[in-house]
């Protein structure tokens, strides 16, 4: 049996059993302020997306494929943000920011799966708009209930086998110190950056997965919108063009913000020095964009606004009669 002197790297590896999330501890004077800001954002995300989920499921005027996918996306947003936000809020209130290998692996696993599901869901939503605008006569035949449910299920399960193997690979690497992670959650770049030895193959895996999960859907979405915009410009009615643009612009806004920030993070070389910008970009696509999504979809969609007012009036009347 080898002694620890003969194999120091193995001994060092066994001593690293957890990571330390630096989070925003480098600005201690802002801890209370940041806690208040992120708590407000998280509450807004939960309430806004819950409202959209409720009205798309209960309002008779919103029982169409577009709103089925919007409700599915709102539920997904709640799950996606809940992987990182509660831990971030807890770390802003305590000194001990240690996270075990197992907890870190679980957080990364669900974050990656839900992030990939968002990418696929946004692609499916773009396809729905493409069929509705470019093939309106066949829309209800193509986007029937069964097909919509199948598309949603594919989005949710497609990334599971991919990221099961990838997460296992990442946490099979040797970690021999340091174990401080300049981030607020266990994401791929900050975790892999702490690994010992050659991480070239792991970086190649990251780029290949990023192409499949992010770049390819983004290109497909842009291709769909090229056809959509071309079709909209050919519409004879100015009112029809305005309505079509209004329906699509909200989704396209979310796509550009979400994919833009995510692609920058995952296509940046992992071995490059950390500047702190990764945390800012990660905040954008993990917390800030999900906060704006309900606003973008509601303010730019008259049907959703009407359904929301109807729901709030109904809720107000129920609350009034219950008090009486």
CSV table of C-alpha atoms in Angstrom, one decimal:
chain,number,residue,atom,x,y,z
A,1,UNK,CA,0.0,0.0,0.0
A,2,UNK,CA,1.4,3.4,-1.0
A,3,UNK,CA,2.2,5.9,1.8
A,4,UNK,CA,0.9,9.4,1.8
A,5,UNK,CA,4.4,10.7,1.1
A,6,UNK,CA,4.5,8.7,-2.1
A,7,UNK,CA,1.1,9.9,-3.2
A,8,UNK,CA,0.5,13.4,-1.8
A,9,UNK,CA,-2.1,14.3,-4.5
A,10,UNK,CA,-4.3,11.5,-3.3
A,11,UNK,CA,-4.1,12.6,0.3
A,12,UNK,CA,-4.8,16.2,-0.8
A,13,UNK,CA,-7.8,15.0,-2.7
A,14,UNK,CA,-9.3,13.2,0.3
A,15,UNK,CA,-9.0,16.3,2.4
A,16,UNK,CA,-11.2,18.4,0.2
A,17,UNK,CA,-14.7,17.3,1.1
A,18,UNK,CA,-16.6,20.5,0.5
A,19,UNK,CA,-16.5,23.8,-1.3
A,20,UNK,CA,-16.8,27.4,0.0
A,21,UNK,CA,-19.1,29.7,-2.0
A,22,UNK,CA,-17.7,33.2,-1.8
A,23,UNK,CA,-21.0,34.5,-3.1
A,24,UNK,CA,-21.0,38.2,-2.3
A,25,UNK,CA,-19.0,38.1,0.9
A,26,UNK,CA,-16.4,40.3,-0.9
A,27,UNK,CA,-18.8,43.2,-0.3
A,28,UNK,CA,-19.8,42.7,3.4
A,29,UNK,CA,-21.2,46.2,3.7
A,30,UNK,CA,-23.9,45.3,1.1
A,31,UNK,CA,-25.0,42.0,2.5
A,32,UNK,CA,-28.2,43.4,4.1
A,33,UNK,CA,-29.1,45.4,1.0
A,34,UNK,CA,-28.4,42.5,-1.4
A,35,UNK,CA,-30.5,40.2,0.8
A,36,UNK,CA,-33.5,42.6,0.5
A,37,UNK,CA,-33.0,43.0,-3.2
A,38,UNK,CA,-32.8,39.3,-4.0
A,39,UNK,CA,-35.6,38.4,-1.6
A,40,UNK,CA,-37.8,41.0,-3.4
A,41,UNK,CA,-36.8,39.6,-6.8
A,42,UNK,CA,-37.4,36.0,-5.7
A,43,UNK,CA,-40.9,36.8,-4.3
A,44,UNK,CA,-41.7,38.7,-7.5
A,45,UNK,CA,-40.7,35.7,-9.6
A,46,UNK,CA,-42.8,33.3,-7.5
A,47,UNK,CA,-45.9,35.5,-7.5
A,48,UNK,CA,-45.6,36.7,-11.2
A,49,UNK,CA,-45.1,33.2,-12.6
A,50,UNK,CA,-47.6,31.6,-10.3
A,51,UNK,CA,-50.2,34.1,-11.6
A,52,UNK,CA,-49.4,33.3,-15.2
A,53,UNK,CA,-49.5,29.6,-14.4
A,54,UNK,CA,-52.9,29.9,-12.7
A,55,UNK,CA,-54.6,32.1,-15.4
A,56,UNK,CA,-53.3,29.9,-18.3
A,57,UNK,CA,-54.8,26.9,-16.6
A,58,UNK,CA,-58.1,28.4,-15.5
A,59,UNK,CA,-59.1,31.1,-18.0
A,60,UNK,CA,-61.2,29.7,-20.9
A,61,UNK,CA,-59.8,32.3,-23.3
A,62,UNK,CA,-56.2,31.1,-22.8
A,63,UNK,CA,-56.7,27.4,-23.6
A,64,UNK,CA,-54.5,27.5,-26.7
A,65,UNK,CA,-51.1,25.9,-27.4
A,66,UNK,CA,-49.3,29.3,-27.0
A,67,UNK,CA,-50.6,29.7,-23.5
A,68,UNK,CA,-50.1,26.1,-22.7
A,69,UNK,CA,-46.4,26.5,-23.4
A,70,UNK,CA,-46.4,29.8,-21.5
A,71,UNK,CA,-47.8,28.2,-18.4
A,72,UNK,CA,-45.3,25.4,-18.7
A,73,UNK,CA,-42.5,27.9,-19.0
A,74,UNK,CA,-43.8,29.8,-15.9
A,75,UNK,CA,-43.7,26.6,-13.9
A,76,UNK,CA,-40.2,25.9,-15.2
A,77,UNK,CA,-39.1,29.4,-14.2
A,78,UNK,CA,-40.2,28.8,-10.6
A,79,UNK,CA,-38.3,25.6,-10.4
A,80,UNK,CA,-35.2,27.0,-12.2
A,81,UNK,CA,-34.9,30.0,-9.8
A,82,UNK,CA,-35.6,27.9,-6.7
A,83,UNK,CA,-32.4,25.9,-7.4
A,84,UNK,CA,-30.2,28.9,-6.7
A,85,UNK,CA,-32.1,31.7,-5.0
A,86,UNK,CA,-32.8,30.1,-1.5
A,87,UNK,CA,-29.2,29.1,-1.1
A,88,UNK,CA,-28.1,32.6,-2.2
A,89,UNK,CA,-30.4,34.2,0.4
A,90,UNK,CA,-29.2,31.9,3.1
A,91,UNK,CA,-25.5,32.6,2.3
A,92,UNK,CA,-26.2,36.4,2.6
A,93,UNK,CA,-27.3,35.8,6.2
A,94,UNK,CA,-24.5,33.6,7.5
A,95,UNK,CA,-20.8,33.4,7.8
A,96,UNK,CA,-20.5,29.7,7.0
A,97,UNK,CA,-20.9,29.3,3.2
A,98,UNK,CA,-19.6,25.8,3.0
A,99,UNK,CA,-21.3,23.3,0.6
A,100,UNK,CA,-20.6,19.6,0.5
A,101,UNK,CA,-19.6,17.8,-2.6
A,102,UNK,CA,-23.0,16.0,-2.7
A,103,UNK,CA,-25.0,19.2,-2.2
A,104,UNK,CA,-22.9,20.9,-4.8
A,105,UNK,CA,-23.4,18.1,-7.3
A,106,UNK,CA,-27.2,18.0,-6.7
A,107,UNK,CA,-27.5,21.8,-7.1
A,108,UNK,CA,-25.4,21.7,-10.4
A,109,UNK,CA,-27.4,18.7,-11.7
A,110,UNK,CA,-30.8,20.3,-11.3
A,111,UNK,CA,-29.6,23.7,-12.4
A,112,UNK,CA,-28.2,22.3,-15.6
A,113,UNK,CA,-31.3,20.1,-16.4
A,114,UNK,CA,-33.7,23.0,-15.7
A,115,UNK,CA,-31.5,25.4,-17.7
A,116,UNK,CA,-31.5,23.0,-20.7
A,117,UNK,CA,-35.2,22.6,-20.3
A,118,UNK,CA,-35.6,26.4,-20.6
A,119,UNK,CA,-33.5,26.4,-23.8
A,120,UNK,CA,-35.6,23.6,-25.3
A,121,UNK,CA,-38.9,25.2,-24.1
A,122,UNK,CA,-38.0,28.5,-25.7
A,123,UNK,CA,-37.3,26.7,-28.9
A,124,UNK,CA,-40.7,24.9,-28.8
A,125,UNK,CA,-42.4,28.2,-28.1
A,126,UNK,CA,-40.7,29.7,-31.2
A,127,UNK,CA,-41.9,26.7,-33.2
A,128,UNK,CA,-45.4,27.3,-32.0
A,129,UNK,CA,-45.3,30.9,-33.2
A,130,UNK,CA,-43.7,29.8,-36.5
A,131,UNK,CA,-46.6,27.4,-37.2
A,132,UNK,CA,-49.2,29.9,-36.0
A,133,UNK,CA,-48.0,32.7,-38.3
A,134,UNK,CA,-46.5,30.8,-41.3
A,135,UNK,CA,-49.0,28.0,-41.5
A,136,UNK,CA,-52.2,29.4,-39.8
A,137,UNK,CA,-54.6,27.0,-41.7
A,138,UNK,CA,-52.8,24.0,-40.3
A,139,UNK,CA,-52.0,25.4,-36.9
A,140,UNK,CA,-54.7,23.6,-34.9
A,141,UNK,CA,-54.1,20.4,-36.8
A,142,UNK,CA,-50.3,20.4,-36.1
A,143,UNK,CA,-50.4,21.8,-32.6
A,144,UNK,CA,-53.0,19.5,-31.2
A,145,UNK,CA,-53.2,18.8,-27.4
A,146,UNK,CA,-51.4,15.5,-27.7
A,147,UNK,CA,-48.5,16.9,-29.7
A,148,UNK,CA,-48.1,19.9,-27.3
A,149,UNK,CA,-47.9,17.6,-24.3
A,150,UNK,CA,-45.3,15.4,-26.1
A,151,UNK,CA,-43.2,18.5,-27.0
A,152,UNK,CA,-43.3,19.7,-23.3
A,153,UNK,CA,-42.3,16.2,-22.1
A,154,UNK,CA,-39.4,16.0,-24.5
A,155,UNK,CA,-38.2,19.4,-23.2
A,156,UNK,CA,-38.3,18.2,-19.6
A,157,UNK,CA,-36.6,14.8,-20.0
A,158,UNK,CA,-34.1,15.3,-22.9
A,159,UNK,CA,-31.3,16.7,-20.8
A,160,UNK,CA,-31.6,14.2,-17.9
A,161,UNK,CA,-29.3,11.4,-19.4
A,162,UNK,CA,-26.9,14.0,-20.8
A,163,UNK,CA,-26.3,15.9,-17.5
A,164,UNK,CA,-26.5,12.7,-15.4
A,165,UNK,CA,-23.3,11.5,-17.1
A,166,UNK,CA,-21.7,15.0,-17.2
A,167,UNK,CA,-22.3,15.8,-13.5
A,168,UNK,CA,-20.8,12.4,-12.6
A,169,UNK,CA,-17.8,13.2,-14.8
A,170,UNK,CA,-17.3,16.6,-13.2
A,171,UNK,CA,-17.4,15.4,-9.6
A,172,UNK,CA,-15.1,12.4,-10.5
A,173,UNK,CA,-12.3,14.9,-11.1
A,174,UNK,CA,-9.6,15.3,-8.5
A,175,UNK,CA,-10.0,18.4,-6.2
A,176,UNK,CA,-6.9,19.0,-4.2
A,177,UNK,CA,-7.4,22.6,-3.2
A,178,UNK,CA,-8.0,25.5,-3.0
A,179,UNK,CA,-11.8,24.9,-2.5
A,180,UNK,CA,-13.1,28.5,-2.5
A,181,UNK,CA,-15.5,29.1,-5.4
A,182,UNK,CA,-15.9,32.7,-6.6
A,183,UNK,CA,-19.6,32.3,-7.3
A,184,UNK,CA,-23.0,32.1,-5.6
A,185,UNK,CA,-23.9,28.6,-6.7
A,186,UNK,CA,-22.3,25.4,-8.1
A,187,UNK,CA,-22.1,26.1,-11.8
A,188,UNK,CA,-19.8,24.3,-14.3
A,189,UNK,CA,-17.0,26.9,-14.8
A,190,UNK,CA,-16.3,27.7,-11.2
A,191,UNK,CA,-16.4,24.1,-10.1
A,192,UNK,CA,-14.2,22.8,-13.0
A,193,UNK,CA,-11.8,25.6,-12.4
A,194,UNK,CA,-11.0,24.1,-8.9
A,195,UNK,CA,-10.1,20.7,-10.3
A,196,UNK,CA,-6.5,19.5,-10.3
A,197,UNK,CA,-4.7,18.3,-13.3
A,198,UNK,CA,-5.6,18.6,-17.0
A,199,UNK,CA,-9.1,19.7,-17.6
A,200,UNK,CA,-8.9,20.0,-21.4
A,201,UNK,CA,-11.3,17.2,-22.1
A,202,UNK,CA,-13.7,18.5,-19.6
A,203,UNK,CA,-13.6,21.9,-21.3
A,204,UNK,CA,-14.3,20.2,-24.7
A,205,UNK,CA,-17.3,18.4,-23.1
A,206,UNK,CA,-18.6,21.8,-21.8
A,207,UNK,CA,-18.3,23.4,-25.3
A,208,UNK,CA,-19.9,20.4,-27.0
A,209,UNK,CA,-22.8,20.4,-24.6
A,210,UNK,CA,-23.2,24.2,-24.8
A,211,UNK,CA,-23.4,23.9,-28.6
A,212,UNK,CA,-26.1,21.3,-28.3
A,213,UNK,CA,-28.1,22.8,-25.5
A,214,UNK,CA,-27.7,26.6,-26.1
A,215,UNK,CA,-26.2,27.5,-29.5
A,216,UNK,CA,-28.2,25.1,-31.6
A,217,UNK,CA,-31.6,26.0,-30.1
A,218,UNK,CA,-30.6,29.7,-30.4
A,219,UNK,CA,-29.9,29.3,-34.1
A,220,UNK,CA,-33.1,27.4,-34.6
A,221,UNK,CA,-35.1,30.1,-32.9
A,222,UNK,CA,-33.4,32.9,-34.9
A,223,UNK,CA,-34.1,30.9,-38.1
A,224,UNK,CA,-37.8,30.6,-37.1
A,225,UNK,CA,-38.0,34.3,-36.5
A,226,UNK,CA,-36.5,35.1,-39.9
A,227,UNK,CA,-39.4,33.2,-41.5
A,228,UNK,CA,-41.9,34.7,-39.0
A,229,UNK,CA,-40.8,38.3,-39.6
A,230,UNK,CA,-40.8,37.7,-43.4
A,231,UNK,CA,-44.3,36.4,-43.2
A,232,UNK,CA,-45.5,39.2,-41.0
A,233,UNK,CA,-44.2,41.8,-43.4
A,234,UNK,CA,-46.3,40.3,-46.2
A,235,UNK,CA,-49.5,40.6,-44.2
A,236,UNK,CA,-51.9,43.1,-45.9
A,237,UNK,CA,-53.3,44.5,-42.7
A,238,UNK,CA,-51.3,46.9,-40.6
A,239,UNK,CA,-53.4,45.8,-37.5
A,240,UNK,CA,-52.5,42.2,-38.3
A,241,UNK,CA,-48.8,43.0,-38.6
A,242,UNK,CA,-48.9,45.0,-35.3
A,243,UNK,CA,-50.7,42.1,-33.4
A,244,UNK,CA,-48.3,39.5,-34.8
A,245,UNK,CA,-45.2,41.6,-33.9
A,246,UNK,CA,-46.6,42.2,-30.4
A,247,UNK,CA,-47.2,38.5,-29.8
A,248,UNK,CA,-43.7,37.5,-31.0
A,249,UNK,CA,-41.6,40.4,-29.6
A,250,UNK,CA,-42.1,39.3,-26.0
A,251,UNK,CA,-40.8,35.9,-26.7
A,252,UNK,CA,-37.9,37.1,-28.8
A,253,UNK,CA,-36.9,39.6,-26.0
A,254,UNK,CA,-36.7,36.8,-23.5
A,255,UNK,CA,-34.7,34.6,-25.9
A,256,UNK,CA,-32.1,37.3,-26.6
A,257,UNK,CA,-31.6,38.1,-22.9
A,258,UNK,CA,-31.5,34.5,-21.7
A,259,UNK,CA,-29.3,33.0,-24.5
A,260,UNK,CA,-27.1,36.0,-24.8
A,261,UNK,CA,-25.9,36.0,-21.2
A,262,UNK,CA,-25.8,32.2,-21.0
A,263,UNK,CA,-23.7,31.8,-24.1
A,264,UNK,CA,-21.2,34.3,-22.9
A,265,UNK,CA,-20.7,32.4,-19.7
A,266,UNK,CA,-20.4,28.9,-21.1
A,267,UNK,CA,-18.3,29.7,-24.2
A,268,UNK,CA,-15.7,31.6,-22.2
A,269,UNK,CA,-12.6,29.5,-21.5
A,270,UNK,CA,-12.9,27.9,-18.1
A,271,UNK,CA,-9.2,28.3,-17.4
A,272,UNK,CA,-9.2,32.0,-17.9
A,273,UNK,CA,-8.8,34.2,-14.7
A,274,UNK,CA,-12.0,34.9,-12.8
A,275,UNK,CA,-13.0,38.6,-13.0
A,276,UNK,CA,-16.3,38.5,-11.1
A,277,UNK,CA,-18.1,39.2,-14.3
A,278,UNK,CA,-19.3,35.6,-14.4
A,279,UNK,CA,-21.3,36.2,-11.2
A,280,UNK,CA,-23.0,39.3,-12.8
A,281,UNK,CA,-23.9,37.4,-16.0
A,282,UNK,CA,-25.1,34.4,-14.0
A,283,UNK,CA,-27.3,36.7,-12.0
A,284,UNK,CA,-28.8,38.0,-15.2
A,285,UNK,CA,-30.0,34.7,-16.6
A,286,UNK,CA,-30.7,32.9,-13.3
A,287,UNK,CA,-32.6,35.7,-11.4
A,288,UNK,CA,-33.0,39.0,-13.2
A,289,UNK,CA,-34.5,37.6,-16.5
A,290,UNK,CA,-37.0,35.3,-14.7
A,291,UNK,CA,-38.2,38.4,-12.8
A,292,UNK,CA,-38.9,40.3,-16.0
A,293,UNK,CA,-40.4,37.4,-17.9
A,294,UNK,CA,-43.9,37.7,-16.4
A,295,UNK,CA,-43.8,41.5,-17.0
A,296,UNK,CA,-42.7,41.0,-20.6
A,297,UNK,CA,-45.3,38.4,-21.4
A,298,UNK,CA,-48.1,40.3,-19.6
A,299,UNK,CA,-47.4,43.9,-20.7
A,300,UNK,CA,-47.0,42.9,-24.3
A,301,UNK,CA,-50.0,40.6,-24.5
A,302,UNK,CA,-53.5,42.0,-24.2
A,303,UNK,CA,-55.1,38.5,-23.8
A,304,UNK,CA,-53.0,37.8,-20.8
A,305,UNK,CA,-53.7,41.3,-19.3
A,306,UNK,CA,-57.5,40.8,-19.8
A,307,UNK,CA,-57.4,37.3,-18.2
A,308,UNK,CA,-55.3,38.7,-15.3
A,309,UNK,CA,-57.7,41.5,-14.6
A,310,UNK,CA,-60.6,39.0,-14.7
A,311,UNK,CA,-58.8,36.7,-12.3
A,312,UNK,CA,-58.0,39.5,-9.9
A,313,UNK,CA,-61.5,40.8,-9.9
A,314,UNK,CA,-62.8,37.3,-9.2
A,315,UNK,CA,-60.3,36.8,-6.4
A,316,UNK,CA,-61.3,40.1,-4.9
A,317,UNK,CA,-65.0,39.3,-5.0
A,318,UNK,CA,-64.3,35.9,-3.4
A,319,UNK,CA,-62.3,37.6,-0.6
A,320,UNK,CA,-65.0,40.2,-0.1
A,321,UNK,CA,-67.8,37.6,0.3
A,322,UNK,CA,-65.7,35.4,2.5
A,323,UNK,CA,-65.2,38.3,4.9
A,324,UNK,CA,-68.9,39.2,4.8
